[in-house]
Amino acid sequence: CKSTQVRYRIIKKDLLNFDKINGPSTFNSIDMIWYASFKSYCEEVKRHSINTFGRNVGLIKTFLNYALREKHTLNDKFKLFKAKREVTDQVVLSKSEVLKLYHFDFTKNTKLEKVRDVFVFGCLTGMRYSDFKRVQRENIENDTITLREIKDKSKTLKIPLVALSRAILEKYNYKLPIISDQKFRNYIKEACKIVGFTDLVVKSSRIGNNVTNETFKKYERVSTHTARRSFITNMINAGVPNKVIMGITGHKSIVTFQNYYKPNEANTIRFMQNVWDSQLKIVS
């Protein structure tokens, strides 16, 4: 996966800078003392959040497991390293916001129109950007997309098309206009700003034991992955069973799947009223 390769290059750079301060890291030197030093470096020097550090430690452990399996090292102390992660505050677009974005007139800005269409397609299918950018006509049969997932090639995704997702594919003759991930992130933020997604949202992150809160406008927090989160949240809010949604998104772990769900205040109130107000009416 290209994104994983990029992350490994970043980790390599971090390790080389860490070594300039603490001396060279070798297979034999990697133990709990090394781990504690690297953790301090990441928190105090790099200012990595607990999730960034946890993700990087997970990737380092994957590499070291490979090295151990291939007999490049006999040191297995890295297996004690903890790769902690926590649920962060991520934005999602509600169903009404997705439709508002879809119907906004971008005809005078074809760049944003194309990015908007591709993003909305993600909101309607729940696919990762790396997957839905590969969709072609031959992947579609009986109004269902069948595609081997790029992140986990053991999974075959089967995603039913709806009227809007089918219309987007037909608009581009079943070949979505794809650009680089970075340009896509920048342009979708611009599109969401123009549409008016400017509500203030708070991003909370933890570095070590310190929690920081930052305030952003909603469009600033929109990314390629917002489409997948929005799909899952809107499907759950509509009462679709988790197993059905997981069958579409390809999730195997219910824990990982639930991390994508972000109910807003209005939905929480609606759920409460559906349960308790209906019961009170029956009793009265």
XYZ file of C-alpha atoms in Angstrom:
284
model
C 0.000 0.000 0.000
C 1.457 3.357 -1.053
C 0.326 5.170 2.109
C 2.031 2.521 4.276
C 5.246 2.959 2.297
C 5.105 6.702 2.935
C 4.599 6.110 6.658
C 7.591 3.775 6.812
C 9.742 6.442 5.137
C 8.597 8.965 7.758
C 9.361 6.497 10.573
C 12.805 5.853 9.104
C 13.491 9.591 9.127
C 12.290 9.850 12.744
C 14.516 6.919 13.773
C 17.570 8.451 12.108
C 16.975 11.740 13.936
C 16.399 9.821 17.182
C 19.723 8.026 16.652
C 21.552 11.360 16.339
C 20.558 12.076 19.938
C 20.629 8.612 21.505
C 23.154 6.690 19.432
C 22.547 4.082 16.707
C 19.592 1.723 17.018
C 20.419 -1.911 16.269
C 18.363 -5.098 16.397
C 20.067 -6.059 19.671
C 19.589 -2.621 21.281
C 15.817 -2.588 20.849
C 14.362 -3.350 24.276
C 12.082 -1.671 26.821
C 14.736 0.946 27.651
C 15.019 1.782 23.943
C 11.222 1.918 23.748
C 10.986 4.357 26.669
C 13.634 6.627 25.101
C 11.953 6.541 21.696
C 8.562 7.278 23.297
C 9.998 10.304 25.109
C 11.592 11.533 21.888
C 8.328 11.208 19.957
C 6.306 13.001 22.642
C 8.746 15.734 23.658
C 10.615 16.431 20.427
C 8.248 15.379 17.638
C 5.076 16.225 19.616
C 3.372 13.073 18.319
C -0.109 12.364 19.604
C -0.850 9.035 21.289
C -2.445 7.789 18.039
C 0.490 8.795 15.836
C 2.923 7.137 18.236
C 0.717 4.042 18.523
C 0.438 3.709 14.743
C 4.192 4.089 14.301
C 4.986 1.551 17.030
C 2.593 -0.864 15.355
C 4.442 -0.485 12.047
C 7.828 -0.869 13.761
C 6.601 -4.084 15.410
C 5.419 -5.376 12.027
C 8.898 -4.806 10.593
C 10.620 -6.390 13.603
C 8.325 -9.424 13.425
C 9.396 -9.822 9.799
C 13.081 -9.514 10.812
C 12.587 -12.120 13.552
C 10.790 -14.498 11.207
C 13.540 -14.162 8.586
C 16.253 -14.762 11.239
C 17.782 -11.292 10.867
C 17.511 -11.038 14.655
C 16.784 -13.268 17.622
C 15.684 -10.355 19.817
C 11.933 -10.506 20.482
C 11.729 -7.945 23.320
C 9.830 -5.621 20.977
C 6.763 -7.817 21.471
C 6.274 -6.068 24.838
C 5.886 -2.666 23.169
C 2.410 -1.160 23.592
C 0.781 0.394 20.532
C -2.047 2.272 22.225
C -4.733 4.033 20.211
C -7.745 6.077 21.248
C -10.834 7.316 19.447
C -10.332 10.874 18.209
C -12.800 13.607 17.304
C -13.403 13.183 13.580
C -16.001 15.028 11.556
C -18.683 13.407 9.442
C -21.213 14.820 7.021
C -24.857 14.100 7.712
C -27.110 12.788 4.969
C -28.523 16.284 4.424
C -25.002 17.742 4.189
C -23.966 15.096 1.654
C -27.015 15.960 -0.473
C -26.372 19.694 -0.061
C -22.809 19.183 -1.294
C -23.989 17.005 -4.197
C -26.581 19.517 -5.425
C -24.353 22.592 -5.097
C -23.672 24.245 -8.474
C -19.953 23.949 -9.213
C -20.336 24.154 -13.000
C -18.108 27.251 -13.115
C -15.376 25.358 -11.278
C -14.994 21.955 -12.916
C -12.019 21.088 -10.685
C -14.158 21.314 -7.548
C -17.125 19.714 -9.296
C -15.095 16.597 -10.084
C -13.633 16.363 -6.581
C -17.109 16.866 -5.090
C -18.546 14.087 -7.233
C -15.802 11.634 -6.281
C -16.133 12.515 -2.579
C -19.916 12.075 -2.625
C -19.421 8.729 -4.379
C -17.339 7.718 -1.343
C -20.112 8.905 0.992
C -22.571 6.685 -0.886
C -20.426 3.543 -1.019
C -18.253 3.599 2.117
C -15.195 2.670 0.081
C -11.662 3.865 0.788
C -10.237 6.406 -1.652
C -7.611 3.848 -2.682
C -10.411 1.455 -3.656
C -13.119 3.527 -5.308
C -10.624 5.296 -7.555
C -10.071 1.896 -9.223
C -13.743 1.298 -10.052
C -14.406 0.644 -13.732
C -17.367 -0.584 -15.756
C -16.186 -4.216 -15.632
C -16.381 -4.120 -11.814
C -20.141 -3.593 -11.966
C -22.733 -6.291 -12.420
C -26.406 -6.277 -11.403
C -25.983 -2.779 -9.919
C -23.279 -4.029 -7.547
C -19.596 -3.076 -7.469
C -17.341 -6.099 -6.970
C -13.746 -5.185 -6.220
C -10.743 -6.734 -4.482
C -9.737 -4.445 -1.606
C -6.297 -2.916 -2.040
C -5.463 -2.684 1.691
C -6.372 -6.313 2.406
C -6.263 -8.332 -0.790
C -8.002 -11.248 0.939
C -11.227 -9.209 0.951
C -13.590 -8.818 -1.963
C -15.925 -5.860 -1.579
C -19.506 -5.993 -2.833
C -21.177 -2.583 -2.761
C -24.723 -2.042 -4.085
C -25.197 1.088 -6.176
C -27.978 3.576 -5.454
C -29.404 6.162 -7.842
C -26.889 8.900 -6.963
C -23.763 6.717 -7.007
C -24.882 5.209 -10.331
C -25.498 8.709 -11.739
C -21.979 9.817 -10.757
C -20.426 6.808 -12.488
C -22.516 7.383 -15.620
C -21.537 11.069 -15.630
C -17.884 10.062 -16.036
C -18.514 7.016 -18.225
C -17.630 4.693 -15.337
C -14.135 6.138 -14.865
C -14.011 8.547 -11.928
C -11.745 11.606 -12.295
C -8.943 10.830 -9.836
C -6.168 13.168 -8.671
C -3.427 12.846 -6.053
C -4.466 12.290 -2.438
C -2.967 15.623 -1.309
C -4.693 17.676 -4.008
C -7.939 15.857 -3.277
C -7.720 16.757 0.431
C -7.074 20.405 -0.396
C -9.828 20.688 -2.993
C -12.533 18.946 -0.961
C -11.839 21.353 1.904
C -12.226 24.233 -0.537
C -15.484 22.797 -1.873
C -16.924 22.276 1.613
C -15.959 25.837 2.566
C -17.814 27.242 -0.437
C -20.894 25.119 0.346
C -20.890 26.589 3.857
C -19.689 23.867 6.226
C -18.208 26.430 8.609
C -19.564 25.304 11.996
C -16.896 25.245 14.691
C -15.634 21.812 15.744
C -13.168 20.903 18.485
C -10.237 18.557 17.913
C -8.965 16.956 21.108
C -5.609 15.183 21.087
C -3.320 13.722 23.721
C 0.464 13.947 23.764
C 1.731 11.874 26.664
C -0.462 12.868 29.607
C -1.316 16.296 28.217
C -4.622 16.887 26.435
C -4.915 19.761 23.971
C -8.090 21.133 22.400
C -8.056 23.051 19.126
C -10.989 24.708 17.389
C -11.437 24.467 13.619
C -14.120 25.236 11.091
C -15.760 22.025 9.936
C -14.488 22.167 6.355
C -10.909 22.327 7.669
C -11.314 18.856 9.200
C -12.791 17.199 6.099
C -10.483 14.680 4.409
C -10.715 11.780 1.965
C -11.562 9.415 4.843
C -14.476 11.632 5.951
C -16.505 10.021 3.163
C -16.103 6.533 4.657
C -16.903 7.755 8.175
C -19.954 9.617 6.893
C -21.245 6.528 5.083
C -20.988 4.366 8.202
C -22.529 7.003 10.490
C -25.456 7.713 8.166
C -26.162 4.005 7.652
C -26.160 3.329 11.412
C -28.365 6.378 12.047
C -30.815 4.981 9.494
C -31.061 1.768 11.509
C -29.089 -0.496 9.176
C -27.641 -3.469 11.152
C -23.891 -3.361 11.803
C -23.317 -6.694 10.058
C -24.892 -5.400 6.856
C -22.719 -2.260 6.884
C -19.571 -4.252 7.735
C -20.338 -6.518 4.790
C -20.228 -3.456 2.536
C -17.190 -1.726 4.083
C -15.179 -4.932 4.518
C -14.614 -4.488 8.260
C -13.852 -7.699 10.145
C -13.412 -6.172 13.601
C -16.484 -4.680 15.299
C -14.148 -2.566 17.486
C -12.463 -0.968 14.473
C -15.828 -0.539 12.763
C -17.404 1.239 15.733
C -14.535 3.751 15.822
C -15.970 5.156 12.584
C -19.367 5.946 14.086
C -19.871 9.519 15.240
C -23.446 10.292 16.335
C -24.283 13.974 16.540
C -26.406 15.616 19.223
C -29.558 15.618 17.100
C -29.335 11.862 16.485
C -28.636 11.150 20.144
C -31.752 13.124 21.117
C -33.811 11.317 18.454
C -32.684 7.900 19.703
C -33.555 8.826 23.295
C -36.973 10.161 22.327
C -37.758 7.111 20.193
C -37.087 4.853 23.185
C -38.484 6.811 26.129
C -41.108 9.192 24.723
C -42.828 6.341 22.884
C -42.941 4.307 26.131
C -44.394 7.246 28.081
C -47.172 7.636 25.514
C -48.030 3.955 25.836
C -48.172 4.174 29.637
C -50.309 7.328 29.594
